[in-house]
Amino acid sequence: MRSDKVKKGVQRAPHRSLFRACGINDEDFKKPFIGIANSFTDVVPGHIHLRDLVEYVKEGIRAAGGIPFEFNTMAICDGIAMNHEGMKYSLPSREIVAATVESMVKGHSFDGLVLMPSCDKVVPGMLMAAGRLDIPTIALTGGAMVPGKFKGKNADLITVYEAVGEFSSGKITEEELDELERVACPGAGSCSGLFTANSMACLTETLGMSLPTCGTTLALDPNKKELAKATGKRIVEMVEEDLIPSKIMTQEAFENAIALDMALGGSSNTALHIPAIAYEFSDKGVDVTLSLFDEISQKVPHIALLSPAGEDTILDLHNAGGVQAVLKDIEPKINKDCLTCLGTTVGENIKDVVVKNEEVIHPMDNPVHGVGGLAILKGNIAPNGSIVKSGAVPEDLMHIKGPAKVYNSEEEGVEAIFGHKVNDGDILIIRCEGPIGGPGMREMLNPTSAIVGMGLNNVGLITDGRFSGGTRGPCIGHVSPEAMDNGPIGLLKDGDIIEIDINNRTLNAELSEEEFKQRSKDVELPKKEVKGWLDIYRKNVTSADKGAIMR
């Protein structure tokens, strides 16, 4: 066993002495040591139940003959970090999560690993670590919260953000906003729509790294505890089988994940996280680019209209059959031979699956949209690419053109929106918010929600930052190269005519190449002073089209 490095032989007497201090006895030393990376914290709703759930994982591990060792990683709540300096730390935290798991496993020579992530950056961070370590690993994603209810309709965090804009424009009262605030997030779990956390949970299941139904089983559903026990038992079996991540997360598995992403219309942040995870398997021949996203988007239709694009929630998706039912629906578009953590193939797992509600999971011959729910745009503003959650863009806004209003920070852009300086027909440019420029590539949920809430129905937003998975409308993110990496977005000026053409996958300014060259000679952009971890991150991070990973 891998753990023999720390428990066998005379030379390991000091190591065993320390393990004995933790309660390990002679019989335990004969068993596989299983690490559990738990991202429990009191401050993130998606993680507050993980302290209880982990006990069921341990129960499963012990029942199967293993010894569990729990350790913790960090988790940032994007909703709480939003719209202030804290959001600069959100995406970089993914790298810390990956490094923490890698360090703990290497430092203690575990035989197998259970991942317990829930929210946005923790899921990909842990899967990145799984790729680096390549020891038997299985994930138990934390699950979504029950949707809130407000005036008879589903409500969630995005509803509250958009309501702030509604209040600012006099559409609702402060009392109504207060009432909504109190019911939108009713308890434990990641926010109830198909935002980044739940998108990544669904993709984890599709990749084969969590048990079937795990991605959509709600946080407080009693079945989550049964999944936790089963996950604990299964990891011990995976150790015996030496079923490692590189046998599961293959090129074909990543392509399946992107196909599901397109079918569901997942968060635009998946275009950061899937390439970042795939990079950890590049030595195994895995290569995931934005071009691959676009290629698969053209082949796989958008078949589910989940919040923020529609009214349905993760609970509705789960009741309709969940991830496995979506895979069954798009069966002709995926590779069924991919191995999963069960030791069975995708094809074997979905053989007897049926879609339980075709109003939630549409048949492929009656899709919501004929192409995937994410689109990659390129042009003279984004030569290396950008992304939009096209499945959440109204048909009449798929092609818009208008004058630019340019701001060098999220704060400036938000002030302009709430100050009624942005009008219908404008194209809002928020730059210097990329991985380097931010630094940290902040999400722009506040400006996008304000635009929707204030009733600005014909406004585009383009940024080298990124968006919440709850964003809807013609909001183009991840513009690459970013402004602070000599990207053309840094050369735009107020009044430039910008054209967003999502159907034709283009993003352009009506400027000649000569004009861009001329402007590049005297461009001045603000460099934001930071210190500590963010300074380290800024010096080592790659561009968004490369997954914003550190190299």
PDB file of C-alpha atoms in Angstrom, residues 39 41 43-47 74-95 97 118-125 145 157-158 161 185 189-191 194-200 267-270 272-273 410 440-449 465-471 478:
ATOM      1  CA  SER A  39     -14.319  21.751   3.014  1.00  0.00           C
ATOM      2  CA  THR A  41     -16.930  25.854   7.237  1.00  0.00           C
ATOM      3  CA  VAL A  43     -19.589  30.721   6.861  1.00  0.00           C
ATOM      4  CA  VAL A  44     -20.671  29.102   3.562  1.00  0.00           C
ATOM      5  CA  PRO A  45     -24.222  27.676   3.247  1.00  0.00           C
ATOM      6  CA  GLY A  46     -23.043  25.074   0.764  1.00  0.00           C
ATOM      7  CA  HIS A  47     -20.643  23.669   3.347  1.00  0.00           C
ATOM      8  CA  MET A  74     -10.746  26.409   2.718  1.00  0.00           C
ATOM      9  CA  ALA A  75     -13.959  27.537   1.031  1.00  0.00           C
ATOM     10  CA  ILE A  76     -15.054  31.042   0.036  1.00  0.00           C
ATOM     11  CA  CYS A  77     -18.722  31.930  -0.448  1.00  0.00           C
ATOM     12  CA  ASP A  78     -18.859  33.890  -3.696  1.00  0.00           C
ATOM     13  CA  GLY A  79     -22.158  35.454  -2.741  1.00  0.00           C
ATOM     14  CA  ILE A  80     -20.643  36.951   0.400  1.00  0.00           C
ATOM     15  CA  ALA A  81     -17.359  37.840  -1.320  1.00  0.00           C
ATOM     16  CA  MET A  82     -19.211  39.561  -4.164  1.00  0.00           C
ATOM     17  CA  ASN A  83     -18.925  43.261  -4.948  1.00  0.00           C
ATOM     18  CA  HIS A  84     -15.962  44.096  -2.727  1.00  0.00           C
ATOM     19  CA  GLU A  85     -12.266  43.312  -2.440  1.00  0.00           C
ATOM     20  CA  GLY A  86     -13.020  39.814  -1.174  1.00  0.00           C
ATOM     21  CA  MET A  87     -13.998  38.627  -4.647  1.00  0.00           C
ATOM     22  CA  LYS A  88     -10.392  39.071  -5.756  1.00  0.00           C
ATOM     23  CA  TYR A  89      -9.590  36.068  -3.564  1.00  0.00           C
ATOM     24  CA  SER A  90     -12.306  33.767  -4.896  1.00  0.00           C
ATOM     25  CA  LEU A  91     -10.747  32.348  -8.069  1.00  0.00           C
ATOM     26  CA  PRO A  92      -7.218  32.309  -6.586  1.00  0.00           C
ATOM     27  CA  SER A  93      -8.598  30.211  -3.716  1.00  0.00           C
ATOM     28  CA  ARG A  94      -8.983  27.359  -6.208  1.00  0.00           C
ATOM     29  CA  GLU A  95      -5.191  27.121  -6.364  1.00  0.00           C
ATOM     30  CA  VAL A  97      -7.522  24.287  -2.324  1.00  0.00           C
ATOM     31  CA  SER A 118     -19.558  21.918  -2.579  1.00  0.00           C
ATOM     32  CA  CYS A 119     -19.164  25.482  -3.822  1.00  0.00           C
ATOM     33  CA  ASP A 120     -17.634  27.056  -6.846  1.00  0.00           C
ATOM     34  CA  LYS A 121     -13.840  26.942  -6.599  1.00  0.00           C
ATOM     35  CA  VAL A 122     -13.574  24.037  -4.174  1.00  0.00           C
ATOM     36  CA  VAL A 123     -14.912  21.437  -6.618  1.00  0.00           C
ATOM     37  CA  PRO A 124     -12.397  22.178  -9.401  1.00  0.00           C
ATOM     38  CA  GLY A 125      -9.608  22.807  -6.894  1.00  0.00           C
ATOM     39  CA  MET A 145     -30.193  23.820  -1.105  1.00  0.00           C
ATOM     40  CA  LEU A 157     -29.542  34.305  -4.301  1.00  0.00           C
ATOM     41  CA  ILE A 158     -29.726  35.733  -7.825  1.00  0.00           C
ATOM     42  CA  TYR A 161     -29.289  40.468  -6.241  1.00  0.00           C
ATOM     43  CA  CYS A 185     -31.777  30.932   0.849  1.00  0.00           C
ATOM     44  CA  GLY A 189     -26.573  23.619   0.328  1.00  0.00           C
ATOM     45  CA  SER A 190     -25.209  25.450  -2.686  1.00  0.00           C
ATOM     46  CA  CYS A 191     -27.561  28.002  -4.278  1.00  0.00           C
ATOM     47  CA  LEU A 194     -27.635  25.922 -12.207  1.00  0.00           C
ATOM     48  CA  PHE A 195     -24.945  28.312 -11.047  1.00  0.00           C
ATOM     49  CA  THR A 196     -21.249  27.436 -10.850  1.00  0.00           C
ATOM     50  CA  ALA A 197     -21.355  25.154  -7.791  1.00  0.00           C
ATOM     51  CA  ASN A 198     -24.127  22.961  -9.153  1.00  0.00           C
ATOM     52  CA  SER A 199     -22.716  23.069 -12.681  1.00  0.00           C
ATOM     53  CA  MET A 200     -19.442  21.689 -11.317  1.00  0.00           C
ATOM     54  CA  SER A 267     -22.091  28.338 -15.723  1.00  0.00           C
ATOM     55  CA  SER A 268     -19.638  30.206 -17.939  1.00  0.00           C
ATOM     56  CA  ASN A 269     -17.076  29.548 -15.197  1.00  0.00           C
ATOM     57  CA  THR A 270     -16.872  25.947 -16.370  1.00  0.00           C
ATOM     58  CA  LEU A 272     -12.168  28.208 -16.614  1.00  0.00           C
ATOM     59  CA  HIS A 273     -12.454  25.125 -14.449  1.00  0.00           C
ATOM     60  CA  GLU A 410     -16.202  46.883 -11.367  1.00  0.00           C
ATOM     61  CA  GLY A 440      -8.140  37.521  -9.285  1.00  0.00           C
ATOM     62  CA  MET A 441     -10.746  37.900 -12.038  1.00  0.00           C
ATOM     63  CA  ARG A 442     -13.739  38.997 -10.013  1.00  0.00           C
ATOM     64  CA  GLU A 443     -17.281  37.909 -10.807  1.00  0.00           C
ATOM     65  CA  MET A 444     -19.581  40.684 -12.015  1.00  0.00           C
ATOM     66  CA  LEU A 445     -22.862  39.560 -10.472  1.00  0.00           C
ATOM     67  CA  ASN A 446     -23.588  42.977  -9.000  1.00  0.00           C
ATOM     68  CA  PRO A 447     -23.529  44.915 -12.308  1.00  0.00           C
ATOM     69  CA  THR A 448     -25.322  42.183 -14.261  1.00  0.00           C
ATOM     70  CA  SER A 449     -28.045  41.881 -11.620  1.00  0.00           C
ATOM     71  CA  GLY A 465     -13.327  39.499 -15.583  1.00  0.00           C
ATOM     72  CA  ARG A 466     -15.929  36.799 -15.197  1.00  0.00           C
ATOM     73  CA  PHE A 467     -19.554  36.288 -14.247  1.00  0.00           C
ATOM     74  CA  SER A 468     -21.508  34.389 -11.661  1.00  0.00           C
ATOM     75  CA  GLY A 469     -23.155  31.232 -12.898  1.00  0.00           C
ATOM     76  CA  GLY A 470     -26.376  33.073 -12.107  1.00  0.00           C
ATOM     77  CA  THR A 471     -25.793  35.744 -14.758  1.00  0.00           C
ATOM     78  CA  HIS A 478     -13.197  35.993 -19.951  1.00  0.00           C
TER      79      HIS A 478
END
